[in-house]
Amino acid sequence: MAESETPNRSPEIRKDRINNRWVLFSPARSRRPSDFKAKSNPQPNNQTECPFCAGHEHECAPEIFRIPADSTNDWKIRVIQNLYPAVSRELDFRNSVSVIGDVAVSGFGFHDVVIESPIHSVNLSDLPPVEVGEVLLAVKKRIEQLRNCESIKYVQVFKNHGASAGASMSHSHSQMIALPIVPPTVSARLDSKKEYYKQTGKCYLCDIQPNELLIDESAHFISLVPFAATFAFEIWIIPRDHSSHFHEIDSEKAINLGGLLKLMLLKMSLQLNNPPFNLLIHTSPFQDDPSDAPSTHWFLQIAPHLSGVGGFEIATGCYINPVFPEDAARILRDVKISN
């Protein structure tokens, strides 16, 4: 057993400077970090076809665009409306709902789906880096379209892999929800970054020295386990160049990100037995103050689901992580992916 994996390591409480909360690291509550695995396949895929497959387009909600644009059944990516949206693009956001003592507005917004491949059995990590980059560019294109709606303030891009991570369809896809509000967690994250900049004159993500938290790196991005990771084996991918908005990414950087993202997904799948996970893009609101640009920096988060959230986490907002980030980063670094 490596010294860094000793079960006698003392618990530690670390401050998550991005989300302004504390994380309790308690390795004595669990087994060796290298023994962590998902219990089973997150979403057994016994289907061979579904509404997201090529040839079943008529079973889906209306299409927004496809790539290539002039393709028929040979499309590579489709962006469509969600058939069961959480918000409605048909509502008028200006029609607020009056509730005594509380505040409510109409559930206006856009809820879209990015179908990442026409083939049912293909996961995002199965695609070549260039094609992963094309998926990211499709997301960028849709975000740029949504910017034209004056009522929309924030777009959350997310991918749920596995039923316990929120996926209702096993066919590989991502989603985005565009909102007329800035969610409080997003506001809190931005405030934390602004406070760090106020104290240091530096962007927190630009200022990170990954050292033993580093997993891998590419020409334009680094991947690491954050110092106060909320989840065991959580991964962040951070642009080397300061950038507030994901939609500012260009084709070269998208393909470069595609390669590093693919590598992280493969390492995580191999080491943790294809765990359920959420992939999240944390970007800045559309109508942000230009003076905040030096402090805001977008990044991508991958959060595996290896244990549940209990009463302590719900009551306190403090999460318990049984794996120290340094151990998680070392284990992921050492995972070898064959070409």
mmCIF file of C-alpha atoms in Angstrom:
data_model
loop_
_atom_site.group_PDB
_atom_site.id
_atom_site.type_symbol
_atom_site.label_atom_id
_atom_site.label_comp_id
_atom_site.label_asym_id
_atom_site.label_seq_id
_atom_site.Cartn_x
_atom_site.Cartn_y
_atom_site.Cartn_z
ATOM 1 C CA MET A 1 0.000 0.000 0.000
ATOM 2 C CA ALA A 2 1.419 3.397 -0.991
ATOM 3 C CA GLU A 3 2.109 5.789 1.864
ATOM 4 C CA SER A 4 -0.346 8.348 0.396
ATOM 5 C CA GLU A 5 -3.111 5.747 0.608
ATOM 6 C CA THR A 6 -2.650 4.895 4.283
ATOM 7 C CA PRO A 7 -6.010 4.627 6.084
ATOM 8 C CA ASN A 8 -4.424 6.368 9.105
ATOM 9 C CA ARG A 9 -4.279 9.697 7.294
ATOM 10 C CA SER A 10 -6.080 12.305 9.381
ATOM 11 C CA PRO A 11 -9.322 13.901 8.199
ATOM 12 C CA GLU A 12 -8.983 17.374 6.733
ATOM 13 C CA ILE A 13 -11.453 20.177 6.044
ATOM 14 C CA ARG A 14 -10.630 22.212 2.934
ATOM 15 C CA LYS A 15 -12.150 25.441 1.653
ATOM 16 C CA ASP A 16 -13.562 25.352 -1.868
ATOM 17 C CA ARG A 17 -12.673 28.871 -2.974
ATOM 18 C CA ILE A 18 -14.757 28.664 -6.157
ATOM 19 C CA ASN A 19 -18.046 27.577 -4.565
ATOM 20 C CA ASN A 20 -17.367 29.199 -1.172
ATOM 21 C CA ARG A 21 -18.013 26.067 0.865
ATOM 22 C CA TRP A 22 -16.110 23.501 2.895
ATOM 23 C CA VAL A 23 -15.348 19.891 1.972
ATOM 24 C CA LEU A 24 -14.530 17.273 4.604
ATOM 25 C CA PHE A 25 -11.952 14.686 3.503
ATOM 26 C CA SER A 26 -12.312 11.545 5.588
ATOM 27 C CA PRO A 27 -10.354 8.620 4.096
ATOM 28 C CA ALA A 28 -10.873 6.457 7.175
ATOM 29 C CA ARG A 29 -14.551 6.120 6.152
ATOM 30 C CA SER A 30 -13.643 4.144 3.060
ATOM 31 C CA ARG A 31 -11.339 1.664 1.396
ATOM 32 C CA ARG A 32 -8.110 2.445 -0.458
ATOM 33 C CA PRO A 33 -8.579 5.141 -3.132
ATOM 34 C CA SER A 34 -7.375 2.787 -5.870
ATOM 35 C CA ASP A 35 -10.136 0.323 -4.965
ATOM 36 C CA PHE A 36 -12.938 2.761 -5.809
ATOM 37 C CA LYS A 37 -15.204 1.435 -8.564
ATOM 38 C CA ALA A 38 -18.772 1.995 -9.664
ATOM 39 C CA LYS A 39 -20.886 -0.939 -8.467
ATOM 40 C CA SER A 40 -22.314 -1.745 -11.890
ATOM 41 C CA ASN A 41 -22.876 -0.398 -15.359
ATOM 42 C CA PRO A 42 -24.706 2.905 -14.801
ATOM 43 C CA GLN A 43 -27.306 2.277 -17.462
ATOM 44 C CA PRO A 44 -27.310 -1.134 -19.151
ATOM 45 C CA ASN A 45 -27.808 -0.554 -22.835
ATOM 46 C CA ASN A 46 -29.829 -3.434 -24.238
ATOM 47 C CA GLN A 47 -31.431 -1.299 -26.937
ATOM 48 C CA THR A 48 -30.116 -1.145 -30.453
ATOM 49 C CA GLU A 49 -32.257 1.785 -31.613
ATOM 50 C CA CYS A 50 -34.136 4.702 -30.072
ATOM 51 C CA PRO A 51 -35.652 8.058 -31.141
ATOM 52 C CA PHE A 52 -32.163 9.632 -31.147
ATOM 53 C CA CYS A 53 -30.864 7.171 -33.751
ATOM 54 C CA ALA A 54 -30.552 7.968 -37.452
ATOM 55 C CA GLY A 55 -33.787 7.092 -39.220
ATOM 56 C CA HIS A 56 -35.935 7.904 -36.179
ATOM 57 C CA GLU A 57 -35.833 11.693 -36.511
ATOM 58 C CA HIS A 58 -39.632 11.851 -36.831
ATOM 59 C CA GLU A 59 -39.970 10.511 -33.284
ATOM 60 C CA CYS A 60 -38.144 13.501 -31.794
ATOM 61 C CA ALA A 61 -39.120 17.063 -30.970
ATOM 62 C CA PRO A 62 -38.423 19.689 -33.679
ATOM 63 C CA GLU A 63 -34.862 19.993 -34.933
ATOM 64 C CA ILE A 64 -32.953 23.259 -34.488
ATOM 65 C CA PHE A 65 -29.983 22.374 -36.692
ATOM 66 C CA ARG A 66 -27.822 19.449 -37.723
ATOM 67 C CA ILE A 67 -24.191 18.935 -38.682
ATOM 68 C CA PRO A 68 -23.421 18.803 -41.559
ATOM 69 C CA ALA A 69 -26.202 21.266 -42.345
ATOM 70 C CA ASP A 70 -27.038 19.697 -45.712
ATOM 71 C CA SER A 71 -26.974 16.087 -44.494
ATOM 72 C CA THR A 72 -29.941 13.711 -44.580
ATOM 73 C CA ASN A 73 -29.597 10.333 -42.877
ATOM 74 C CA ASP A 74 -25.810 10.757 -42.776
ATOM 75 C CA TRP A 75 -25.847 13.499 -40.125
ATOM 76 C CA LYS A 76 -23.197 13.465 -37.375
ATOM 77 C CA ILE A 77 -24.787 15.739 -34.738
ATOM 78 C CA ARG A 78 -28.337 16.987 -34.246
ATOM 79 C CA VAL A 79 -29.503 19.766 -31.933
ATOM 80 C CA ILE A 80 -33.201 19.448 -31.162
ATOM 81 C CA GLN A 81 -35.796 20.765 -28.765
ATOM 82 C CA ASN A 82 -36.360 18.627 -25.674
ATOM 83 C CA LEU A 83 -39.583 16.660 -26.007
ATOM 84 C CA TYR A 84 -40.233 17.099 -22.267
ATOM 85 C CA PRO A 85 -38.775 20.543 -21.500
ATOM 86 C CA ALA A 86 -38.259 21.876 -17.991
ATOM 87 C CA VAL A 87 -39.059 25.381 -19.284
ATOM 88 C CA SER A 88 -41.224 26.671 -22.125
ATOM 89 C CA ARG A 89 -40.086 28.746 -25.100
ATOM 90 C CA GLU A 90 -43.748 29.597 -25.742
ATOM 91 C CA LEU A 91 -44.197 31.735 -22.623
ATOM 92 C CA ASP A 92 -43.644 35.468 -22.322
ATOM 93 C CA PHE A 93 -41.106 36.128 -19.590
ATOM 94 C CA ARG A 94 -42.567 39.574 -18.914
ATOM 95 C CA ASN A 95 -45.743 37.956 -17.563
ATOM 96 C CA SER A 96 -44.631 37.550 -13.955
ATOM 97 C CA VAL A 97 -46.626 35.526 -11.477
ATOM 98 C CA SER A 98 -47.655 37.345 -8.307
ATOM 99 C CA VAL A 99 -47.294 35.355 -5.100
ATOM 100 C CA ILE A 100 -47.796 37.018 -1.719
ATOM 101 C CA GLY A 101 -44.603 36.960 0.329
ATOM 102 C CA ASP A 102 -42.559 35.248 -2.388
ATOM 103 C CA VAL A 103 -41.396 35.993 -5.907
ATOM 104 C CA ALA A 104 -42.127 33.936 -9.020
ATOM 105 C CA VAL A 105 -41.876 34.504 -12.763
ATOM 106 C CA SER A 106 -43.156 32.519 -15.697
ATOM 107 C CA GLY A 107 -41.204 29.401 -16.587
ATOM 108 C CA PHE A 108 -39.837 30.859 -19.804
ATOM 109 C CA GLY A 109 -36.653 29.445 -21.307
ATOM 110 C CA PHE A 110 -35.190 26.997 -23.787
ATOM 111 C CA HIS A 111 -34.424 23.334 -23.144
ATOM 112 C CA ASP A 112 -32.463 21.695 -25.943
ATOM 113 C CA VAL A 113 -30.730 18.385 -26.607
ATOM 114 C CA VAL A 114 -27.450 17.761 -28.460
ATOM 115 C CA ILE A 115 -27.442 14.256 -29.960
ATOM 116 C CA GLU A 116 -23.724 13.497 -30.123
ATOM 117 C CA SER A 117 -23.821 10.600 -32.590
ATOM 118 C CA PRO A 118 -26.390 8.945 -34.890
ATOM 119 C CA ILE A 119 -25.290 5.504 -33.617
ATOM 120 C CA HIS A 120 -26.958 4.193 -30.467
ATOM 121 C CA SER A 121 -23.971 2.317 -29.044
ATOM 122 C CA VAL A 122 -21.408 5.131 -29.487
ATOM 123 C CA ASN A 123 -20.452 7.127 -26.392
ATOM 124 C CA LEU A 124 -18.842 10.568 -26.433
ATOM 125 C CA SER A 125 -15.532 8.986 -25.388
ATOM 126 C CA ASP A 126 -15.690 6.644 -28.409
ATOM 127 C CA LEU A 127 -15.521 9.549 -30.853
ATOM 128 C CA PRO A 128 -12.195 10.754 -32.270
ATOM 129 C CA PRO A 129 -10.934 14.013 -30.692
ATOM 130 C CA VAL A 130 -11.946 15.993 -33.788
ATOM 131 C CA GLU A 131 -15.532 14.756 -33.514
ATOM 132 C CA VAL A 132 -15.667 15.463 -29.768
ATOM 133 C CA GLY A 133 -14.526 18.959 -30.746
ATOM 134 C CA GLU A 134 -17.358 19.167 -33.282
ATOM 135 C CA VAL A 135 -19.865 18.362 -30.518
ATOM 136 C CA LEU A 136 -18.398 21.217 -28.463
ATOM 137 C CA LEU A 137 -18.644 23.549 -31.462
ATOM 138 C CA ALA A 138 -22.305 22.566 -31.910
ATOM 139 C CA VAL A 139 -22.882 23.580 -28.286
ATOM 140 C CA LYS A 140 -21.068 26.867 -28.943
ATOM 141 C CA LYS A 141 -23.260 27.527 -32.000
ATOM 142 C CA ARG A 142 -26.470 26.955 -30.067
ATOM 143 C CA ILE A 143 -25.313 29.189 -27.200
ATOM 144 C CA GLU A 144 -24.572 31.955 -29.703
ATOM 145 C CA GLN A 145 -28.100 31.589 -31.096
ATOM 146 C CA LEU A 146 -29.592 31.816 -27.611
ATOM 147 C CA ARG A 147 -27.647 35.023 -26.945
ATOM 148 C CA ASN A 148 -29.926 36.729 -29.455
ATOM 149 C CA CYS A 149 -32.858 36.357 -27.058
ATOM 150 C CA GLU A 150 -32.706 39.420 -24.814
ATOM 151 C CA SER A 151 -34.557 37.714 -21.957
ATOM 152 C CA ILE A 152 -32.002 34.915 -21.622
ATOM 153 C CA LYS A 153 -29.300 35.570 -19.042
ATOM 154 C CA TYR A 154 -27.622 32.217 -18.545
ATOM 155 C CA VAL A 155 -27.201 28.884 -20.348
ATOM 156 C CA GLN A 156 -26.275 25.746 -18.444
ATOM 157 C CA VAL A 157 -24.759 22.959 -20.531
ATOM 158 C CA PHE A 158 -24.743 19.517 -18.929
ATOM 159 C CA LYS A 159 -24.415 15.838 -19.754
ATOM 160 C CA ASN A 160 -25.927 13.102 -17.599
ATOM 161 C CA HIS A 161 -24.383 9.649 -18.035
ATOM 162 C CA GLY A 162 -26.166 6.809 -16.295
ATOM 163 C CA ALA A 163 -29.618 6.615 -14.745
ATOM 164 C CA SER A 164 -28.424 7.563 -11.242
ATOM 165 C CA ALA A 165 -26.817 10.687 -12.720
ATOM 166 C CA GLY A 166 -30.112 11.755 -14.290
ATOM 167 C CA ALA A 167 -29.980 10.200 -17.766
ATOM 168 C CA SER A 168 -33.337 9.003 -19.076
ATOM 169 C CA MET A 169 -31.958 7.984 -22.499
ATOM 170 C CA SER A 170 -28.908 5.771 -22.940
ATOM 171 C CA HIS A 171 -28.111 7.208 -26.393
ATOM 172 C CA SER A 172 -25.206 9.629 -25.891
ATOM 173 C CA HIS A 173 -26.422 13.204 -25.652
ATOM 174 C CA SER A 174 -25.961 16.485 -23.807
ATOM 175 C CA GLN A 175 -28.499 19.106 -22.828
ATOM 176 C CA MET A 176 -28.684 22.841 -22.306
ATOM 177 C CA ILE A 177 -31.210 24.931 -20.452
ATOM 178 C CA ALA A 178 -31.346 28.670 -21.141
ATOM 179 C CA LEU A 179 -32.818 30.733 -18.322
ATOM 180 C CA PRO A 180 -34.078 34.314 -17.845
ATOM 181 C CA ILE A 181 -32.363 34.359 -14.455
ATOM 182 C CA VAL A 182 -28.844 33.757 -13.167
ATOM 183 C CA PRO A 183 -29.047 30.744 -10.803
ATOM 184 C CA PRO A 184 -27.882 31.451 -7.223
ATOM 185 C CA THR A 185 -25.094 28.852 -7.347
ATOM 186 C CA VAL A 186 -23.715 30.560 -10.458
ATOM 187 C CA SER A 187 -23.929 33.972 -8.790
ATOM 188 C CA ALA A 188 -22.162 32.642 -5.693
ATOM 189 C CA ARG A 189 -19.376 31.157 -7.814
ATOM 190 C CA LEU A 190 -18.902 34.456 -9.657
ATOM 191 C CA ASP A 191 -18.872 36.391 -6.365
ATOM 192 C CA SER A 192 -16.171 34.065 -4.995
ATOM 193 C CA LYS A 193 -14.021 34.635 -8.064
ATOM 194 C CA LYS A 194 -14.499 38.397 -7.780
ATOM 195 C CA GLU A 195 -13.539 38.322 -4.095
ATOM 196 C CA TYR A 196 -10.355 36.364 -4.883
ATOM 197 C CA TYR A 197 -9.476 38.876 -7.591
ATOM 198 C CA LYS A 198 -10.150 41.751 -5.190
ATOM 199 C CA GLN A 199 -7.804 40.216 -2.624
ATOM 200 C CA THR A 200 -5.009 39.115 -4.952
ATOM 201 C CA GLY A 201 -5.379 40.969 -8.246
ATOM 202 C CA LYS A 202 -5.413 37.581 -9.979
ATOM 203 C CA CYS A 203 -7.961 35.216 -11.509
ATOM 204 C CA TYR A 204 -8.323 32.171 -9.260
ATOM 205 C CA LEU A 205 -8.224 29.639 -12.101
ATOM 206 C CA CYS A 206 -5.283 31.380 -13.808
ATOM 207 C CA ASP A 207 -3.487 31.365 -10.445
ATOM 208 C CA ILE A 208 -3.844 27.615 -9.804
ATOM 209 C CA GLN A 209 -0.541 25.757 -9.479
ATOM 210 C CA PRO A 210 -1.717 22.187 -10.077
ATOM 211 C CA ASN A 211 1.491 20.336 -9.092
ATOM 212 C CA GLU A 212 0.420 16.984 -7.615
ATOM 213 C CA LEU A 213 -3.231 17.704 -8.496
ATOM 214 C CA LEU A 214 -2.450 17.662 -12.236
ATOM 215 C CA ILE A 215 -3.769 14.735 -14.285
ATOM 216 C CA ASP A 216 -2.754 15.745 -17.807
ATOM 217 C CA GLU A 217 -2.438 18.759 -20.083
ATOM 218 C CA SER A 218 -2.663 19.818 -23.712
ATOM 219 C CA ALA A 219 -1.634 22.860 -25.722
ATOM 220 C CA HIS A 220 -4.602 24.939 -24.538
ATOM 221 C CA PHE A 221 -6.006 23.148 -21.455
ATOM 222 C CA ILE A 222 -5.036 21.473 -18.196
ATOM 223 C CA SER A 223 -6.945 18.742 -16.364
ATOM 224 C CA LEU A 224 -6.738 18.335 -12.606
ATOM 225 C CA VAL A 225 -8.526 17.215 -9.480
ATOM 226 C CA PRO A 226 -9.505 20.393 -7.599
ATOM 227 C CA PHE A 227 -7.918 21.075 -4.207
ATOM 228 C CA ALA A 228 -11.291 20.835 -2.440
ATOM 229 C CA ALA A 229 -13.031 18.360 -4.752
ATOM 230 C CA THR A 230 -16.684 17.878 -3.844
ATOM 231 C CA PHE A 231 -16.773 14.366 -5.316
ATOM 232 C CA ALA A 232 -14.287 11.505 -5.299
ATOM 233 C CA PHE A 233 -12.260 11.576 -8.539
ATOM 234 C CA GLU A 234 -13.857 14.852 -9.658
ATOM 235 C CA ILE A 235 -12.072 16.381 -12.670
ATOM 236 C CA TRP A 236 -11.806 19.977 -13.877
ATOM 237 C CA ILE A 237 -10.584 20.953 -17.349
ATOM 238 C CA ILE A 238 -9.449 24.581 -17.401
ATOM 239 C CA PRO A 239 -8.429 26.760 -20.378
ATOM 240 C CA ARG A 240 -4.835 27.961 -20.108
ATOM 241 C CA ASP A 241 -5.820 31.322 -21.619
ATOM 242 C CA HIS A 242 -8.144 33.524 -19.594
ATOM 243 C CA SER A 243 -11.661 33.452 -21.026
ATOM 244 C CA SER A 244 -14.986 34.287 -19.359
ATOM 245 C CA HIS A 245 -17.351 32.571 -21.792
ATOM 246 C CA PHE A 246 -17.314 29.065 -23.241
ATOM 247 C CA HIS A 247 -18.813 30.359 -26.495
ATOM 248 C CA GLU A 248 -15.580 32.285 -27.138
ATOM 249 C CA ILE A 249 -13.805 28.992 -27.929
ATOM 250 C CA ASP A 250 -12.502 28.644 -31.508
ATOM 251 C CA SER A 251 -12.223 25.534 -33.668
ATOM 252 C CA GLU A 252 -8.576 24.831 -32.852
ATOM 253 C CA LYS A 253 -9.166 25.004 -29.109
ATOM 254 C CA ALA A 254 -12.399 23.006 -29.353
ATOM 255 C CA ILE A 255 -10.566 20.122 -31.037
ATOM 256 C CA ASN A 256 -7.741 20.404 -28.514
ATOM 257 C CA LEU A 257 -10.300 20.285 -25.704
ATOM 258 C CA GLY A 258 -11.986 17.344 -27.426
ATOM 259 C CA GLY A 259 -8.797 15.314 -27.162
ATOM 260 C CA LEU A 260 -8.237 16.050 -23.471
ATOM 261 C CA LEU A 261 -11.910 15.519 -22.613
ATOM 262 C CA LYS A 262 -11.906 12.156 -24.398
ATOM 263 C CA LEU A 263 -8.782 11.138 -22.472
ATOM 264 C CA MET A 264 -10.320 12.109 -19.107
ATOM 265 C CA LEU A 265 -13.532 10.204 -19.845
ATOM 266 C CA LEU A 266 -11.557 7.108 -20.862
ATOM 267 C CA LYS A 267 -9.335 7.247 -17.775
ATOM 268 C CA MET A 268 -12.339 7.695 -15.501
ATOM 269 C CA SER A 269 -14.274 4.875 -17.180
ATOM 270 C CA LEU A 270 -11.358 2.443 -17.034
ATOM 271 C CA GLN A 271 -10.366 3.203 -13.441
ATOM 272 C CA LEU A 272 -13.863 3.498 -11.961
ATOM 273 C CA ASN A 273 -15.755 0.859 -13.999
ATOM 274 C CA ASN A 274 -17.741 3.226 -16.230
ATOM 275 C CA PRO A 275 -19.353 5.213 -13.403
ATOM 276 C CA PRO A 276 -22.432 7.412 -13.698
ATOM 277 C CA PHE A 277 -21.315 11.020 -14.028
ATOM 278 C CA ASN A 278 -22.360 14.579 -14.759
ATOM 279 C CA LEU A 279 -20.372 16.725 -17.150
ATOM 280 C CA LEU A 280 -20.945 20.464 -16.638
ATOM 281 C CA ILE A 281 -19.732 23.599 -18.408
ATOM 282 C CA HIS A 282 -19.436 26.509 -15.979
ATOM 283 C CA THR A 283 -19.462 29.752 -17.941
ATOM 284 C CA SER A 284 -20.406 33.389 -17.293
ATOM 285 C CA PRO A 285 -23.839 34.993 -17.768
ATOM 286 C CA PHE A 286 -24.502 36.804 -21.033
ATOM 287 C CA GLN A 287 -25.161 40.200 -19.497
ATOM 288 C CA ASP A 288 -22.205 40.251 -17.129
ATOM 289 C CA ASP A 289 -20.412 43.418 -16.109
ATOM 290 C CA PRO A 290 -17.306 43.959 -18.324
ATOM 291 C CA SER A 291 -15.394 45.036 -15.227
ATOM 292 C CA ASP A 292 -15.781 41.473 -13.890
ATOM 293 C CA ALA A 293 -14.039 39.916 -16.911
ATOM 294 C CA PRO A 294 -10.574 39.721 -15.262
ATOM 295 C CA SER A 295 -11.981 37.526 -12.475
ATOM 296 C CA THR A 296 -14.285 35.208 -14.440
ATOM 297 C CA HIS A 297 -12.900 32.122 -16.177
ATOM 298 C CA TRP A 298 -14.976 29.274 -17.610
ATOM 299 C CA PHE A 299 -14.159 25.628 -16.918
ATOM 300 C CA LEU A 300 -15.524 22.136 -17.431
ATOM 301 C CA GLN A 301 -16.340 19.819 -14.510
ATOM 302 C CA ILE A 302 -16.749 16.026 -14.529
ATOM 303 C CA ALA A 303 -18.427 14.706 -11.372
ATOM 304 C CA PRO A 304 -18.531 10.889 -10.991
ATOM 305 C CA HIS A 305 -21.274 9.354 -8.841
ATOM 306 C CA LEU A 306 -19.530 6.852 -6.567
ATOM 307 C CA SER A 307 -21.479 7.453 -3.362
ATOM 308 C CA GLY A 308 -24.739 9.082 -2.381
ATOM 309 C CA VAL A 309 -25.482 12.405 -0.722
ATOM 310 C CA GLY A 310 -26.709 12.048 2.860
ATOM 311 C CA GLY A 311 -28.368 14.139 5.505
ATOM 312 C CA PHE A 312 -25.154 15.841 6.610
ATOM 313 C CA GLU A 313 -24.515 17.212 3.127
ATOM 314 C CA ILE A 314 -28.107 18.367 2.680
ATOM 315 C CA ALA A 315 -28.201 20.030 6.099
ATOM 316 C CA THR A 316 -24.816 21.765 6.011
ATOM 317 C CA GLY A 317 -23.830 22.202 2.362
ATOM 318 C CA CYS A 318 -20.530 20.563 3.350
ATOM 319 C CA TYR A 319 -19.707 17.432 1.382
ATOM 320 C CA ILE A 320 -17.761 14.421 2.645
ATOM 321 C CA ASN A 321 -15.178 13.120 0.177
ATOM 322 C CA PRO A 322 -13.458 9.825 1.108
ATOM 323 C CA VAL A 323 -10.579 10.312 -1.381
ATOM 324 C CA PHE A 324 -7.946 13.015 -1.042
ATOM 325 C CA PRO A 325 -7.541 14.924 -4.345
ATOM 326 C CA GLU A 326 -3.810 14.203 -4.476
ATOM 327 C CA ASP A 327 -4.524 10.463 -4.359
ATOM 328 C CA ALA A 328 -7.249 10.728 -7.006
ATOM 329 C CA ALA A 329 -4.997 12.741 -9.339
ATOM 330 C CA ARG A 330 -2.109 10.288 -8.980
ATOM 331 C CA ILE A 331 -4.344 7.297 -9.670
ATOM 332 C CA LEU A 332 -5.864 8.955 -12.771
ATOM 333 C CA ARG A 333 -2.401 10.014 -13.990
ATOM 334 C CA ASP A 334 -1.259 6.418 -13.813
ATOM 335 C CA VAL A 335 -4.172 5.021 -15.850
ATOM 336 C CA LYS A 336 -2.760 4.043 -19.247
ATOM 337 C CA ILE A 337 -4.986 4.348 -22.298
ATOM 338 C CA SER A 338 -3.970 2.260 -25.321
ATOM 339 C CA ASN A 339 -4.181 3.945 -28.700
#
